[in-house]
Each structure stands twice: as C-alpha cells, then as structure tokens.
Amino acid sequence: MTAPSKTPSKLVGSRPSIWRFSAVTLAALYFLVPLFAMAVYSFWAGGTSYDFSAYIKIINDPQFRQTFALSAQLALETIVISLLLVVPAAFWVNLRAPGLRNLINMLSTLSFVIPPIVLVSGLTTFYKGPVWLISTPQFLVAGYVVLALPYTYRTLDTGMRSLDLQTLSEAAQSLGANWLTILWKVVLPNIHSAVLGATLLTLAIVLGEFTLANVLLFNTFAVYINYIGQTQGTPAAALSLLSLAITWLAMLGLLRFGNGRVQAAGK
Amino acid sequence: MSYLEMQNITKSYGANTALEPLNLSLERGELVTLLGPSGCGKTTLLRIVAGFTVPSSGQVRIEGKDLTALPPSRREMGMVFQAYSLFPNLTAEENVRFGLRVRGMAAPLREKRVDALFELIGLTEARKRFPHQLSGGQQQRIALARALAPQPRVLLLDEPLSALDARVRTGLRDEIRRVQRETQTTALFVTHDQEEALAISDRVVVMNKGRIEQIGTPEDIYRRPATPFVAEFVGTVSRLEGRILEPQRGLVEIAGHSLEVRGALGRTEGEQVRLYLRPESLSLHHLDAANTGTMLEGRITERSFLGSITRLTLTLKNSDTLTADLQGAEAEGFPLGSSAGVKISPDAPQVVGIPS
C-alpha cells in the first residue's frame, strides 16, 4: 500500500490562501491609500510644513458644530420614526400577511429606483403645507425615512424571519400579553441585532445625505462638507476625515452597546 | 354543567371543512387528550379553545361563560407548544415570571410563585440559564412552568413532546401528568401518538377527518373501540372478516371455522362482520392429532423479538393474518415457518358490522 501523496492537498490549500491574501491586500489598499493621502494633505500647512491648523480651523468653526448637531438630531428623528413605522409593519407582514411580503419588499426598494431629486420635487409640492413643518429642517425627516426604508425594512424583516414569530407571539398572548407588550418585550429584544443594523445604516445615510438638504436649502452636515470642499483646501480634507471618524465612532459606540446586550442573551 | 364546554364547534376554510359540528366537555381537573392522525382537526380544535383560531360556528364556554369572542390574552389559558417557545432573550426564571408580570402580580407573591414552580418541575439549578443553554426536555419543562405560572383556567398542550427523543419523551410525559395532577389543572392535550394518549389521559377523544370517532377512558378506547377507525388507529390489531352463523349462540364463521364470540350475540344471521383482535388476546397452540381442526390454523410467517415480548405473525390458510404477542420463553416453541393453532376467547374480539 502506498502512502497518500500530500502534494495535491498542499497545492489546493495554498492557492486559495494566496488569492485571499492578495484580494484582501488589494481591497485594503483601495480604501486606505486615498484615506492616507487625504490625511497627509489635511496636515499640510504649505511648503514642507505640516501641522493641525486645518483641524483647529474646522473645530473652531461654529457651523461645524451647528450642522453636525442638526444632522445628528435629524438622524435620531429618522431612526425613531423609521423604527416606529417599520417594526410593526414588518411584524404584521411576517405574522398575519406573509402574502404581502413581495409587495412591501418592492415598495421598500422604491427609493433605489426613484432618484432623490425626484423625491425632492415630490416634497416641494408640500411647500403649501403647514409652516410648522415645511419651514423647519424636520421637513427633511420625511424624505430621509423613505431613503432609509430599503435598509430598515430589509434588515428588520430578516431579523424577524429568523424568529419563530408565530409561536413566540402566541405564547406571549396565552400569558396575557397584548400586542404592544409582545412587540416591546418579546419581538424587539429578540431582533436587537437587526434593530442595531437598521439604526447604523440610517445614521450613515442621514449624516451623508446631500441632495435633499441642498435643494430644500437646509444647512446640514453634508451640505457644510460640500461647501468647505468647494471653498477651502486642507480644511476640506480635515473635515472629511473628521466626519468619517465621527460616523465610525458613533457606529462603534452603538455596536458596543448592542453587543453587550446581545451577548447576555447568548446570540 | 361541565367545566370546559365546546358546543357545536365547526371550522371551515373555504370549501374545506376542518371540523364537523362537535361537542366536547371537560370536567375540572381532568386531562383529556385529542388523538388522531395529521389533519384530523385536533390542533384546530385546541387553537379554537385557545382563541388563536376563530370557529366558523359554535361556542367555547368555561363554567358556563362564553369565551368565543374573547382574544387569547384574556382567556386565561396556559399553552405549551410543539415548537420550543421560550423567549430567547429571557432566562428560564424570567420566562416563568413573564405571565405574572404581564398580569401585574405583586413582586413578593410573584417570586414565591416562581420558586414554587421551579421546585415543582425540579429545575431549580437551571433558573438563570437562557433557553439556548437548556436541553429540549428542559425547555419544555420550563415552558410548562411558564404556562402554569398564572394559574390558568385550562392548560393546553399542543404535541409538546413530539420534538423530543423517545427516552426524554416518556420521562416528560409522566412529569406533565404528575404536575397536572398536583396542580389540579384542567388540561387538553393534543397528540398523534396513541401510546402517549393512553398513558397520560383521564379520557381520550379519537378524531378523524374533523369528527369525533369515540370519547372514552384509555381502557375503553383500547379494549372497546367504537368504530373500525378507532380499532385500527389505536394499538396493534388484527382484522378478520366473517359471517354471523347463529346469533343466539354468538357463532361466527371465520375461514371455514365456527368461533364463539360474545360480541356477535343478537346480531342478524348472515350479517357480514369484522372482528378486531388485540395481539395479547390470542393464545397459540402446537398442533397435534387431537386438536387439529378444532382451531384456526396457520403458519408463523414473521417473528420480531421486542424484549419483554415476541411478536408473531400467523398467516391463516385463507391468507388472513393474525398478530400475537407471546411472553418470554413462550415464543420459543414457535419458530419461523412452524404451524400453530390459535384460540380466541369469546370476550376478546370486538365485532363491527360491515355495511353492505
């Protein structure tokens, strides 16, 4: 009996790892090189000198804080409204109207096929509407909810489909729980990861949304970034990096908060 | 007046009838099992009692009060499901506490009740574990405790053992019965497993095609099946077809032999009948010159050793088969292929007329 040759398995094993390494390196370079170049440029202070002056200028600009605070507030409002709308809708579709799933899926992805500029022209028809709504930046939230809908609906729907929603809700009902209690105490805690995912995606979308705010003349963080980008050099690079860092920190914070709770339930 | 009553309940889905009009009553503290094959309507009936399915007509009453229009959350019924239904985000004790919190029970009373329930199911050490840290059997025991926690008026069990392996199933079956007896809870149990139904129930309701075939004690159902379906669905049974010879003496002609059968008394001469025989009611005998021709005779064509018993299949000369269970060494004298005679006690066969 001859011993089985190890060569083929070695070859088979080494090829994918080389490819994997190359692919990861290429992807990392694709993302990191521009960031690195932007970082170097953001510290450039003319000639051969480098310092933090661009960062100091941005941080001391009151518009930076105002526009970021506004976008963060709009993101929070969008997240709350999206969850209030989509969680019960996805719950109902999964539990009572699975036949409507395709229709809801299609509706939720409309914002992919309808460009934001069309959405804006739709929103502008509301200009004759109540002043308390259309004259404030909160007017943008309606559009943001629609823009975020494909991400929130699909993420929450996937989360709910991973549960035996019917059995869990019937068990809760038999124990005396009403629908609100079921949603709050049974469904939401068990789709925690999905809620977290939807929240992160919505946050990223709202912080970076430019078209709606610009056309409707609201000065949000994305509009401010665009303005700085068009009028200043190194501060624009510094601001881009700062906004990236802020978004990532916000996401990491949410993830950390969420993971702590999810791990406790052993998910 | 019975404790729980189902009156003229029907359920249809479009042109399909899931439940024919049926009536069923449970006394307080009784455990009644709905037994039947898949699609017979047993789970539909249970879900109507729970309030998850709306009946097409009829009423569900507890102590005379009509519950039919009440939502499940206000019926005060505990339910244990076939699928694991513990809330994954809550520990075992939080699951048990859930119904008590929802119903607003004061904390000291609530904790006392939770303690008592964990004592009752013998899982005190698992209180802090999450569902994914529990075995299937433990999960169902916690689900039982959770369902019992708010002291439900009726406990509904929808095939709670079917996802478990055989050994755990038997243990948990006995546990459910013990807990139900100790708490004196009225319970409606659904299963398709006849052994489970016979072992656990005060009464068994055998269902088929949306109808109740028979309601009776496990002994009634097993020994005195009311319909051919019950006889064939519950337990192992052999079937012989014959003709009434002398109704006054209870004589039936089977495969050219005349058998005395008490169930044939008073029937019509010449009537075609079917005899149902349990395997333990047959006695096999070696054939010799003296007894040949005095019994049904056949050849052993199958032989299965089942531990405490050996199951033999005897094929008669007319190709009918009989199944007999023999204890231990008794079966050793009947090897495969050997001939044997069968004696049937007059009380053993259940006689059912065959409609012409």
XYZ file of C-alpha atoms in Angstrom, chain A residues 105-261:
157
model
C -40.383 44.450 -0.430
C -40.986 46.179 -3.735
C -42.372 49.325 -2.115
C -39.476 49.489 0.299
C -36.952 49.494 -2.530
C -38.646 52.293 -4.493
C -36.092 54.790 -3.234
C -33.417 52.789 -5.080
C -35.131 53.412 -8.405
C -36.508 56.873 -7.719
C -33.597 59.333 -7.524
C -33.510 61.727 -4.558
C -34.044 64.662 -6.892
C -37.458 63.230 -7.849
C -38.217 62.751 -4.167
C -37.364 66.413 -3.624
C -39.788 67.554 -6.302
C -42.416 65.421 -4.585
C -41.627 67.020 -1.253
C -41.691 70.522 -2.682
C -45.366 70.087 -3.521
C -45.817 70.215 0.242
C -44.447 73.738 0.298
C -48.014 74.936 0.535
C -48.446 72.724 3.587
C -48.250 73.711 7.248
C -45.484 76.197 8.019
C -44.547 74.460 11.283
C -43.422 71.513 9.206
C -42.067 72.822 5.926
C -40.163 75.749 7.383
C -38.015 73.622 9.678
C -35.288 71.083 8.859
C -37.599 68.409 10.327
C -39.256 68.529 6.920
C -36.261 66.524 5.699
C -37.067 63.624 8.005
C -39.971 62.530 5.797
C -37.583 62.149 2.870
C -34.903 60.507 4.982
C -37.350 57.877 6.228
C -38.099 56.979 2.604
C -34.410 56.937 1.672
C -33.594 54.666 4.618
C -36.622 52.409 4.072
C -34.893 49.724 1.943
C -32.250 49.273 4.622
C -34.516 49.449 7.679
C -37.263 47.247 6.256
C -34.978 44.551 4.876
C -32.799 44.425 7.972
C -35.763 44.220 10.347
C -37.607 41.756 8.117
C -34.562 39.462 8.059
C -34.320 39.711 11.847
C -37.968 38.774 12.271
C -37.765 35.904 9.812
C -35.032 34.363 11.927
C -37.550 34.037 14.796
C -40.497 31.687 15.162
C -42.632 34.786 15.401
C -45.944 32.967 15.403
C -45.117 30.643 18.289
C -43.458 33.373 20.352
C -46.324 35.801 19.920
C -48.924 33.122 20.623
C -47.013 32.067 23.747
C -46.988 35.680 24.913
C -50.674 36.112 24.099
C -51.591 33.000 26.066
C -49.718 34.519 29.021
C -51.906 37.604 28.831
C -49.701 39.953 26.772
C -51.286 42.459 24.388
C -49.756 43.380 21.019
C -47.794 46.320 22.396
C -46.267 44.157 25.134
C -45.442 41.465 22.583
C -43.670 43.972 20.336
C -41.834 45.674 23.181
C -40.935 42.726 25.415
C -40.729 39.794 23.021
C -40.071 40.904 19.458
C -37.771 43.914 19.853
C -35.326 42.313 22.319
C -35.021 39.303 20.021
C -34.303 41.318 16.885
C -31.842 43.508 18.713
C -29.067 42.931 16.169
C -31.401 43.806 13.298
C -32.579 46.984 15.046
C -28.958 47.902 15.635
C -28.106 47.256 11.977
C -31.041 49.368 10.790
C -30.031 52.153 13.185
C -26.414 52.177 11.953
C -27.444 52.239 8.312
C -29.942 55.039 8.895
C -27.347 57.042 10.805
C -24.846 56.705 7.972
C -27.460 57.615 5.344
C -28.683 60.739 7.149
C -25.210 62.042 8.039
C -24.133 61.748 4.417
C -27.348 62.818 2.620
C -26.742 65.888 0.447
C -29.325 66.213 -2.353
C -32.499 66.696 -0.303
C -30.940 69.161 2.132
C -29.169 71.161 -0.561
C -32.204 71.528 -2.839
C -34.513 72.341 0.067
C -31.932 74.852 1.350
C -31.240 73.359 4.753
C -27.689 73.580 6.007
C -26.945 70.047 7.194
C -23.563 68.444 7.858
C -23.314 67.031 4.316
C -24.102 70.474 2.823
C -21.456 72.022 5.071
C -18.883 69.398 3.986
C -19.694 70.188 0.354
C -19.376 73.934 0.961
C -15.991 73.546 2.681
C -14.872 71.177 -0.067
C -15.652 73.787 -2.710
C -14.162 76.766 -0.918
C -11.190 75.531 1.135
C -8.365 73.047 0.573
C -6.822 71.355 3.577
C -9.793 72.099 5.907
C -11.989 70.123 3.471
C -9.694 67.100 3.817
C -9.596 67.536 7.605
C -13.394 67.800 7.734
C -13.846 64.684 5.605
C -11.591 62.715 7.923
C -13.308 64.145 10.982
C -16.754 63.243 9.663
C -15.527 59.745 8.848
C -14.109 59.371 12.345
C -17.294 60.706 13.965
C -19.508 58.353 11.945
C -17.299 55.360 12.739
C -17.140 56.265 16.414
C -20.928 56.595 16.559
C -21.291 53.194 14.881
C -18.731 51.562 17.151
C -20.492 53.009 20.167
C -23.825 51.593 19.008
C -22.240 48.234 18.187
C -20.545 48.018 21.568
C -23.748 48.933 23.356
C -25.714 46.438 21.294
C -23.238 43.578 21.503
C -23.105 43.777 25.276
C -26.832 43.187 25.456
